[in-house]
PDB file of C-alpha atoms in Angstrom:
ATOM      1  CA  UNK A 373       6.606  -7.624 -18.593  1.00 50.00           C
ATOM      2  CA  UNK A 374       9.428  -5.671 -16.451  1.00 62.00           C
ATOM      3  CA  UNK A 375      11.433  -8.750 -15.133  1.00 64.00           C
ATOM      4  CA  UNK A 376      13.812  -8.427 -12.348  1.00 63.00           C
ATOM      5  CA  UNK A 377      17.343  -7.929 -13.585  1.00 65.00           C
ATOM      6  CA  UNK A 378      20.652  -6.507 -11.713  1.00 63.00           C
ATOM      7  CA  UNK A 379      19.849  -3.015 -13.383  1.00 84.00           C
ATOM      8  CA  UNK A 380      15.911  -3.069 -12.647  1.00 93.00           C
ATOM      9  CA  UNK A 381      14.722  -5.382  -9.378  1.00 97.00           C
ATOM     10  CA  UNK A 382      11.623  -5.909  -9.578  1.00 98.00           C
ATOM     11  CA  UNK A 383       8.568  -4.321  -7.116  1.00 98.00           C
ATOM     12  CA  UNK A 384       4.565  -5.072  -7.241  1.00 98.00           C
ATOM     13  CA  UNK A 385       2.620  -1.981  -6.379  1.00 98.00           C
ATOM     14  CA  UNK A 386      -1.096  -2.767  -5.838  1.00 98.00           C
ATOM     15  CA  UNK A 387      -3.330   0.249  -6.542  1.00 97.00           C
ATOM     16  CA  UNK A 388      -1.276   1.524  -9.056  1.00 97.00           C
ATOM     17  CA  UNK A 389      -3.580   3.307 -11.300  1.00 96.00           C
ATOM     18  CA  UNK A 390      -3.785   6.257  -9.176  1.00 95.00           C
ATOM     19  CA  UNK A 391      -3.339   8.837  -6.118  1.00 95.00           C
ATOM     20  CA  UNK A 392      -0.983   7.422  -3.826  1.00 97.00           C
ATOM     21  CA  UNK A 393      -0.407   3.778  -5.653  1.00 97.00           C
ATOM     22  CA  UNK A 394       0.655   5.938  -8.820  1.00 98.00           C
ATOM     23  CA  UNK A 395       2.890   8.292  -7.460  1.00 98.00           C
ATOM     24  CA  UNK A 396       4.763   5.190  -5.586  1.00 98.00           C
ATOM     25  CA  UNK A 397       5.267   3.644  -9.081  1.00 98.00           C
ATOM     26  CA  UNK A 398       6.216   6.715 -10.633  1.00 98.00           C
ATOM     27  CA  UNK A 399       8.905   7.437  -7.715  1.00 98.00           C
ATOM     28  CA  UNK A 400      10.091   3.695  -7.841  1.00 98.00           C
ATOM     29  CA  UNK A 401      10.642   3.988 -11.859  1.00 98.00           C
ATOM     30  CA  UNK A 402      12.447   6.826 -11.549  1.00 97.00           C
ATOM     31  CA  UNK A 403      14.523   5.105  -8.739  1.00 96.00           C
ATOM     32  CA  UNK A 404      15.589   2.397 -11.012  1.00 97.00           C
ATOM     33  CA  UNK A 405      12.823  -0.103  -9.830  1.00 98.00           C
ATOM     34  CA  UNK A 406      10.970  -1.758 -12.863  1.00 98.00           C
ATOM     35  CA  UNK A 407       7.283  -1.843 -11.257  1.00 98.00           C
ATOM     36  CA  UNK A 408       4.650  -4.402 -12.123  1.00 98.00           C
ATOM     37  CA  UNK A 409       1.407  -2.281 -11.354  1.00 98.00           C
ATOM     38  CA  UNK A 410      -1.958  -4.313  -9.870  1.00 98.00           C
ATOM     39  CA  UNK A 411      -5.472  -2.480 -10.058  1.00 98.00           C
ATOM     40  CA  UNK A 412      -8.624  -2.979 -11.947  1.00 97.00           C
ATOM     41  CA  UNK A 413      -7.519  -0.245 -14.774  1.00 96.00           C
ATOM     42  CA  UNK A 414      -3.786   1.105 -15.638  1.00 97.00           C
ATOM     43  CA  UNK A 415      -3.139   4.714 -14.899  1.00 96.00           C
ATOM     44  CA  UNK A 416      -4.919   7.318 -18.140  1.00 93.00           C
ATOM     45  CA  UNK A 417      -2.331   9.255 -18.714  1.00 91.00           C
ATOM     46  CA  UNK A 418       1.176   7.421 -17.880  1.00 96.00           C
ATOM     47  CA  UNK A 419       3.107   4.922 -19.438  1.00 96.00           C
ATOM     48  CA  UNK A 420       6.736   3.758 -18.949  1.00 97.00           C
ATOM     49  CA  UNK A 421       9.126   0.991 -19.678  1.00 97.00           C
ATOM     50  CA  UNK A 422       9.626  -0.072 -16.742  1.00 97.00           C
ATOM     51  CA  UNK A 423       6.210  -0.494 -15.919  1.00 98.00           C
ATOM     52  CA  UNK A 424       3.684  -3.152 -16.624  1.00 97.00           C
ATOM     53  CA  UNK A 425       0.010  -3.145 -15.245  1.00 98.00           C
ATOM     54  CA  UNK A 426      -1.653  -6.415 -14.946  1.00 98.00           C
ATOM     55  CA  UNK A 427      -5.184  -5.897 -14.461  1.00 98.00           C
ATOM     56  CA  UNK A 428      -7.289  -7.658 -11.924  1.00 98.00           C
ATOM     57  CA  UNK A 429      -9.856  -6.974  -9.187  1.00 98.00           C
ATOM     58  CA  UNK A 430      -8.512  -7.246  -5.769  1.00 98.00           C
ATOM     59  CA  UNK A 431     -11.937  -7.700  -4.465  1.00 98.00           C
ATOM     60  CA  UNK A 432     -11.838 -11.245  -5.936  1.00 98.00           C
ATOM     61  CA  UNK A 433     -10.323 -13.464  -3.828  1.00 97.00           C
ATOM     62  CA  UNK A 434      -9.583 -15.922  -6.850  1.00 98.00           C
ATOM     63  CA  UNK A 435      -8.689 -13.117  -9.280  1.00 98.00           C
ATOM     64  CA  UNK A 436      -5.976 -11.818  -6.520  1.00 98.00           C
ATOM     65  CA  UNK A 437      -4.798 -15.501  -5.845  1.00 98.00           C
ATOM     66  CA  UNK A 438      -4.219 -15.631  -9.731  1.00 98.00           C
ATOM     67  CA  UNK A 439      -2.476 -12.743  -9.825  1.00 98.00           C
ATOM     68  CA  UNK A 440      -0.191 -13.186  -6.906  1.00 97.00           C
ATOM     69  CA  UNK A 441       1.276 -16.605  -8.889  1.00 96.00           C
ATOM     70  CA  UNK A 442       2.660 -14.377 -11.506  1.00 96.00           C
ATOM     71  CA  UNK A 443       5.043 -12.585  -9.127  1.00 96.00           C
ATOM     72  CA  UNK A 444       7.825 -15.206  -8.872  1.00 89.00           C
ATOM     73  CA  UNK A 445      10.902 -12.842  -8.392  1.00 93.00           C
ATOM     74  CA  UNK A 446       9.694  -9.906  -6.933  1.00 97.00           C
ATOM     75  CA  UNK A 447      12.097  -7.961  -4.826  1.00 98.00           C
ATOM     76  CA  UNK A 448       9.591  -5.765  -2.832  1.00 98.00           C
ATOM     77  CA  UNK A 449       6.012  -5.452  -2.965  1.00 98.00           C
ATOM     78  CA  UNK A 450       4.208  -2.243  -2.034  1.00 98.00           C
ATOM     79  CA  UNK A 451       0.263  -3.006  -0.830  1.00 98.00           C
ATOM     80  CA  UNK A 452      -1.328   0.305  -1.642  1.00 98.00           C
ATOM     81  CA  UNK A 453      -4.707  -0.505  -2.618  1.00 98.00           C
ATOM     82  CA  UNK A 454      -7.185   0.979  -0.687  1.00 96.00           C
ATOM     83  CA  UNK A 455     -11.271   2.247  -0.626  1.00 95.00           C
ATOM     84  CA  UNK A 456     -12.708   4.133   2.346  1.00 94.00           C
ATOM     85  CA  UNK A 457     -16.113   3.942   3.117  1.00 95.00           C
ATOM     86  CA  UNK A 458     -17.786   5.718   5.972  1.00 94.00           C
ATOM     87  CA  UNK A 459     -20.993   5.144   8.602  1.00 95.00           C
ATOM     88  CA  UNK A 460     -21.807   5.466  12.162  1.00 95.00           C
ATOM     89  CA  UNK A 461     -22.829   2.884  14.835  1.00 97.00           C
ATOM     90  CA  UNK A 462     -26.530   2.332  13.529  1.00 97.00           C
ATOM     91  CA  UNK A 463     -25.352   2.593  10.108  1.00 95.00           C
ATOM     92  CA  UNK A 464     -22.730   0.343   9.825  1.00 96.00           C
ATOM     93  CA  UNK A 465     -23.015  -1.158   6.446  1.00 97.00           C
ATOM     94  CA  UNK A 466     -21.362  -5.091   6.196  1.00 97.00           C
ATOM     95  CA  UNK A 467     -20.805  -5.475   2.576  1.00 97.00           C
ATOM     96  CA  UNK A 468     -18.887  -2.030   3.112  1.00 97.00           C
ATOM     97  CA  UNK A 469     -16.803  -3.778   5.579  1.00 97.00           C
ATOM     98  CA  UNK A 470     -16.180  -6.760   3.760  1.00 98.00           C
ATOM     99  CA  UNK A 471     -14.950  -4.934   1.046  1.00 98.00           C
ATOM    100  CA  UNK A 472     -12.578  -2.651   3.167  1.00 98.00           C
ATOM    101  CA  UNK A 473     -11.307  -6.179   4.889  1.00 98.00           C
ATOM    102  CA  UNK A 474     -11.090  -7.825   1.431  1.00 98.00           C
ATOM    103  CA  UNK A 475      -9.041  -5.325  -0.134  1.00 98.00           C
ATOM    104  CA  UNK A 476      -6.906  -3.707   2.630  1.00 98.00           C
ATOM    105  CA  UNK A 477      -6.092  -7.577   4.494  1.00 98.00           C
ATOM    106  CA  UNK A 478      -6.884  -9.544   2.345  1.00 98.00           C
ATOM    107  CA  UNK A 479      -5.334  -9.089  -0.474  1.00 98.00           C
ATOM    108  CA  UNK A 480      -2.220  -8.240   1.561  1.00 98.00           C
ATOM    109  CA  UNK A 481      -2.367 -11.669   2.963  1.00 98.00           C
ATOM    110  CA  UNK A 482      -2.839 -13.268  -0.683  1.00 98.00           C
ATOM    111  CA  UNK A 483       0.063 -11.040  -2.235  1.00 98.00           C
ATOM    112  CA  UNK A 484       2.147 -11.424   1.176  1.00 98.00           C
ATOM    113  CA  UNK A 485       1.633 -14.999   1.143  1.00 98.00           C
ATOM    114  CA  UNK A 486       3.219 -15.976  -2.395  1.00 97.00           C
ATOM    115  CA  UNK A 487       5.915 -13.515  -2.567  1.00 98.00           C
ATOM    116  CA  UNK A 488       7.270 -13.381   1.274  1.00 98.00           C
ATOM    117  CA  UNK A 489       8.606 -16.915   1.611  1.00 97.00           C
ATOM    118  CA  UNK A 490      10.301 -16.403  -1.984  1.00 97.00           C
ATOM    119  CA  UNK A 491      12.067 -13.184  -0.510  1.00 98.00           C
ATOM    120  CA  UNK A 492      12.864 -14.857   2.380  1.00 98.00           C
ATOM    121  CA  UNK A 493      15.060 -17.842   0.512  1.00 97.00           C
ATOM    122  CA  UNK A 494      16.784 -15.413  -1.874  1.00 97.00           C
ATOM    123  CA  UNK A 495      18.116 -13.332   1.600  1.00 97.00           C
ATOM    124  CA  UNK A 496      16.481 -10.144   0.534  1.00 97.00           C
ATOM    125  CA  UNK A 497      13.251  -8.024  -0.017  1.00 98.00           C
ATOM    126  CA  UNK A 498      11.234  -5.090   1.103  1.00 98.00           C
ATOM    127  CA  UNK A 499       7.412  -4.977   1.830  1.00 98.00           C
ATOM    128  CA  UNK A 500       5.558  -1.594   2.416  1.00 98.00           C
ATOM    129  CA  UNK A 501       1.878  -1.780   3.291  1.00 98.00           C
ATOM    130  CA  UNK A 502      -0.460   1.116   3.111  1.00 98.00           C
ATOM    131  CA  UNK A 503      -2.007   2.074   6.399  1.00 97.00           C
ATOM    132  CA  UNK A 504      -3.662   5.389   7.342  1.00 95.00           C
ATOM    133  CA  UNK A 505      -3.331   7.689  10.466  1.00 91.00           C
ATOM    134  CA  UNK A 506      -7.025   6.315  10.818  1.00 92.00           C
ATOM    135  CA  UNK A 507      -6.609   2.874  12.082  1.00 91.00           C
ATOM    136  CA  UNK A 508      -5.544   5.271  15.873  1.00 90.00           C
ATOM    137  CA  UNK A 509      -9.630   5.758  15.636  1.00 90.00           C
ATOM    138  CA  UNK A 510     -12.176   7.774  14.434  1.00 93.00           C
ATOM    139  CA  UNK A 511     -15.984   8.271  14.735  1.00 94.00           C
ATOM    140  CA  UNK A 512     -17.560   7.327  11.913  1.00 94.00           C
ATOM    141  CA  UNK A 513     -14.823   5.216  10.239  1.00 95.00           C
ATOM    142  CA  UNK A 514     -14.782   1.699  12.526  1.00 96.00           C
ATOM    143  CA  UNK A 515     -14.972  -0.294   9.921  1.00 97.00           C
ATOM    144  CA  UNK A 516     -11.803   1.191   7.549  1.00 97.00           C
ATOM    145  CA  UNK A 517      -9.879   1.781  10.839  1.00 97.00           C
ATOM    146  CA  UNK A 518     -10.516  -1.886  11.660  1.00 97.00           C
ATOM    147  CA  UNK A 519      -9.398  -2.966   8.448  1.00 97.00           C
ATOM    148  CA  UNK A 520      -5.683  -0.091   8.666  1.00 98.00           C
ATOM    149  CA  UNK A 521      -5.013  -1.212  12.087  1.00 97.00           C
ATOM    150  CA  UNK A 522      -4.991  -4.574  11.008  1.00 98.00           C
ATOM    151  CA  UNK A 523      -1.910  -4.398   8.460  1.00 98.00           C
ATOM    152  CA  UNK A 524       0.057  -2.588  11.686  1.00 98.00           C
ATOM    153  CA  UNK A 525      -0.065  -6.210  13.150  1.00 98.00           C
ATOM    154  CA  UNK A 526      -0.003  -8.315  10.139  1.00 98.00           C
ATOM    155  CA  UNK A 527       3.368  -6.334   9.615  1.00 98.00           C
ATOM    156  CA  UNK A 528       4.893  -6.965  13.043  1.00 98.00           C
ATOM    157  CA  UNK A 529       4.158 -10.933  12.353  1.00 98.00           C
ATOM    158  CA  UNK A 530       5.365 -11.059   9.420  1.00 98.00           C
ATOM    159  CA  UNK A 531       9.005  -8.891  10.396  1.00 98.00           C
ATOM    160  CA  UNK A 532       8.793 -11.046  13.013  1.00 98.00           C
ATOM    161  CA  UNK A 533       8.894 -14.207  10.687  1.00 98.00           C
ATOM    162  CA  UNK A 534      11.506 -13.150   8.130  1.00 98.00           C
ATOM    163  CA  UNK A 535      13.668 -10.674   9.786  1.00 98.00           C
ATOM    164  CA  UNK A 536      16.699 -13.338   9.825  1.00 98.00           C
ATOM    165  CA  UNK A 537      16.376 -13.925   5.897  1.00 98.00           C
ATOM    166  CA  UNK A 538      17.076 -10.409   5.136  1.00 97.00           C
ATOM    167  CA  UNK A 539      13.688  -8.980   4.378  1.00 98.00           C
ATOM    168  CA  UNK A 540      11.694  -6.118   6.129  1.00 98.00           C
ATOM    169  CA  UNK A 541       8.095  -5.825   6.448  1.00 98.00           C
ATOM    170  CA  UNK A 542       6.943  -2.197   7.403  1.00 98.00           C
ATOM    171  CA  UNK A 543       3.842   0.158   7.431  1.00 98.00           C
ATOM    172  CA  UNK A 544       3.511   3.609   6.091  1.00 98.00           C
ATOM    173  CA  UNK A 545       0.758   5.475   7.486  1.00 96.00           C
ATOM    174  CA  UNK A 546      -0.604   9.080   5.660  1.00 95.00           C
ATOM    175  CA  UNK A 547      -2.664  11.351   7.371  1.00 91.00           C
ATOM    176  CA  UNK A 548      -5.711  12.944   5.099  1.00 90.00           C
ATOM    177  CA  UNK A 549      -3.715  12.668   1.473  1.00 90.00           C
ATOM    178  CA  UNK A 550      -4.355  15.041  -1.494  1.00 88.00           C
ATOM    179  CA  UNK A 551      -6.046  12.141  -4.023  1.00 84.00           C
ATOM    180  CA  UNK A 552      -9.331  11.250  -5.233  1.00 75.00           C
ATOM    181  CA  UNK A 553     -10.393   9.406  -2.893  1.00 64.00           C
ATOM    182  CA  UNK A 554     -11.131  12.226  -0.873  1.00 65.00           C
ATOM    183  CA  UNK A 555     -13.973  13.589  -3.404  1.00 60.00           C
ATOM    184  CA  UNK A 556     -15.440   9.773  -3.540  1.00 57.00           C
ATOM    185  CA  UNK A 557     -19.310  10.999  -2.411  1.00 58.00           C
ATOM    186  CA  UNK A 558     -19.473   8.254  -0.150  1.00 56.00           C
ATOM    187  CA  UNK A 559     -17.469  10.369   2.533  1.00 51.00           C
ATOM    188  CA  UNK A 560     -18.924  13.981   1.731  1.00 53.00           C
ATOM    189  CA  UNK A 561     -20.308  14.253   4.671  1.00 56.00           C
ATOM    190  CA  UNK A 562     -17.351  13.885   6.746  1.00 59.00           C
ATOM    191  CA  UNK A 563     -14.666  16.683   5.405  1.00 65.00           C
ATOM    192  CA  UNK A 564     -11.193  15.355   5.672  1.00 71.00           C
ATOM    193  CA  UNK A 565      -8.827  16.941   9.078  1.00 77.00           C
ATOM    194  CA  UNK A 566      -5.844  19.075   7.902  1.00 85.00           C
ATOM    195  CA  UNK A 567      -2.742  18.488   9.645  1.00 87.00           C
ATOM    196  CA  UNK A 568      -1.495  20.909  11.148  1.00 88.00           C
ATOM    197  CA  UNK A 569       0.724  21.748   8.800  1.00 89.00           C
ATOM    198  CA  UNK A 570      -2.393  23.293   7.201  1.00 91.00           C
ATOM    199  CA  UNK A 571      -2.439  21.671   4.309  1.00 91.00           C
ATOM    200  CA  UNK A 572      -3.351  17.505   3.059  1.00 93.00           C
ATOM    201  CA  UNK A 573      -0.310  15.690   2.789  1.00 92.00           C
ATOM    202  CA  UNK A 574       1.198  14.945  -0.866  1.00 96.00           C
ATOM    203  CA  UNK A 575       1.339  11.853  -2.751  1.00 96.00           C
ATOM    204  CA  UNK A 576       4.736  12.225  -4.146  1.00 97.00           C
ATOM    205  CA  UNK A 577       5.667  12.910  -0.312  1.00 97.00           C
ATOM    206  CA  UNK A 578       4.421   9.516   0.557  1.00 98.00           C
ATOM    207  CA  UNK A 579       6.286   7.610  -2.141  1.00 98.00           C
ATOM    208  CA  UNK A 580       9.265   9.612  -1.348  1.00 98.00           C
ATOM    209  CA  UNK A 581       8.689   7.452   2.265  1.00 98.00           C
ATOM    210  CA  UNK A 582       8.223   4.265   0.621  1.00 98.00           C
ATOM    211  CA  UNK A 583      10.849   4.414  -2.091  1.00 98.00           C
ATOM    212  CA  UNK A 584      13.480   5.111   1.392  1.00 98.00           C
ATOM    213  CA  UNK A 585      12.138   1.926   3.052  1.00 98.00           C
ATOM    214  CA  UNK A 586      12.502  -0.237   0.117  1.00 98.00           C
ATOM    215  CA  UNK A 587      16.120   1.157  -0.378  1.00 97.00           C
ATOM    216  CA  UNK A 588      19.010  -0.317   1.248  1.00 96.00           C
ATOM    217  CA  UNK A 589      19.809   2.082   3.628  1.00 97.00           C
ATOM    218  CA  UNK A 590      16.330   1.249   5.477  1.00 98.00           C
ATOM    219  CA  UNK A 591      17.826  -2.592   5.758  1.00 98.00           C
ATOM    220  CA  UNK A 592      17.402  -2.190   9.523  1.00 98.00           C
ATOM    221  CA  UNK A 593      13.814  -0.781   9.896  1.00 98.00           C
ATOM    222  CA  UNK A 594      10.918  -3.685  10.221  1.00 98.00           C
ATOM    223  CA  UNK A 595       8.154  -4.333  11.831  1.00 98.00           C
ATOM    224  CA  UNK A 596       7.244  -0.376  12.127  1.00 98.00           C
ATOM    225  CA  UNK A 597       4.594   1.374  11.381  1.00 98.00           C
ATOM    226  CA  UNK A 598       5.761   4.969  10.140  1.00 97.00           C
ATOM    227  CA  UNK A 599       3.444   7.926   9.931  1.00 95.00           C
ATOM    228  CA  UNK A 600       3.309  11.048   7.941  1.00 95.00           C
ATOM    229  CA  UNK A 601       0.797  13.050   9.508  1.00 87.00           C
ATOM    230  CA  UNK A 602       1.893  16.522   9.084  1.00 89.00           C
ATOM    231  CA  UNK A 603       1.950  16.982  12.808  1.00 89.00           C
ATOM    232  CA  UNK A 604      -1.563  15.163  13.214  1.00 85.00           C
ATOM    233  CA  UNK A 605       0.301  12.894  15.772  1.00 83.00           C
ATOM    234  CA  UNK A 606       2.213  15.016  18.190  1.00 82.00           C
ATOM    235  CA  UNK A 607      -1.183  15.701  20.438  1.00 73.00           C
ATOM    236  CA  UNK A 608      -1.214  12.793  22.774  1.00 60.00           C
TER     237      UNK A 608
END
């Protein structure tokens, strides 16, 4: 496994075996990172050096608490695991719910939870979670906005906690993004919004965000949540 060294420091990236979660690791490798990758399967069709995959389900509570004790030395994690599921009022569907709270919070909380506190005594580290322009509100998506806007304030606590130590805690927040998850048939019926930069926002755009607020020059941004939204935010 990629161990942190004075070349490589070490970041987890949950949701690493594709769309955004892969093009983070990919960007982070290149960066100089060596990345420890979390998801159910490693990515088809890339491999690296620098990169291990350790395979669990983050639905599992006790598979992600397992997990999360292999991490000692971790230098920034990157919580980019994510499912969207979609139903209005009437049609709310709890085990959809669960699983959106599950793997968006908790699994954050699990992976925050072990790795923070070391950060925190070694005077440094960087943590990125995932959010989505959704978690502002949307017909149709309670449930996965519930479950975004959630990480905004798990991310001001935790800033909040370790800001003194060194470490940042921050949220990066995509508008509709260019991956597979938006042909999952569980959301056909509700066509993704393009920005209006007229077009869905990039992966490799995204992890060009994270990869700045896990370098040292974003040292002094925590606690924020930062969107790229192609202009999907300037309407107020």
């Amino acid at each position: 496994m990629p161990n942190d060294t004075p070349d490589r420091p070490l970041a987890v990236v949950s949701g690493a075996s594709s769309g955004i979660g892969l093009a983070i690791v990919q960007s982070l490798v290149a960066q100089g990172w060596a990345v420890r990758g979390l998801s159910r399967h490693a990515p088809a069709h890339w491999t690296h050096p620098a990169f291990t995959h350790r395979a669990v389900d983050l639905l599992d509570p006790q598979a992600t608490e397992a997990a999360a004790r292999e991490l000692a030395g971790a230098r920034a994690l990157v919580h980019a695991a994510g499912v969207l599921r979609v139903g209005p009022l009437g049609q709310l569907d709890a085990s959809a719910g669960a699983a959106m709270w599950q793997l968006h919070v908790g699994a954050a909380e699990c992976l925050a939870n072990h790795l923070l506190p070391a950060m925190a005594r070694a005077g440094q580290g960087r943590v990125v979670l995932l959010g989505s322009r959704v978690a502002q509100g949307k017909a149709g998506r309670s449930q996965y906005a519930a479950s975004k806007a959630a990480l905004v304030a798990l991310a001001r606590s935790w800033a909040a906690e370790v800001v003194a130590q060194g470490v940042t805690v921050n949220v990066v927040s995509p508008a509709a993004t260019d991956t597979a998850m938006l042909a999952d048939p569980a959301r056909q019926a509700q066509a993704p919004a393009l920005p209006p930069i007229g077009r869905l926002i990039r992966p490799e755009e995204v992890a060009a965000l994270v990869a700045f607020v896990l370098s040292p020059m974003a040292a002094a941004i925590t606690g924020q949540e930062l969107q790229i939204c192609g202009g999907a935010s300037l309407p107020r």
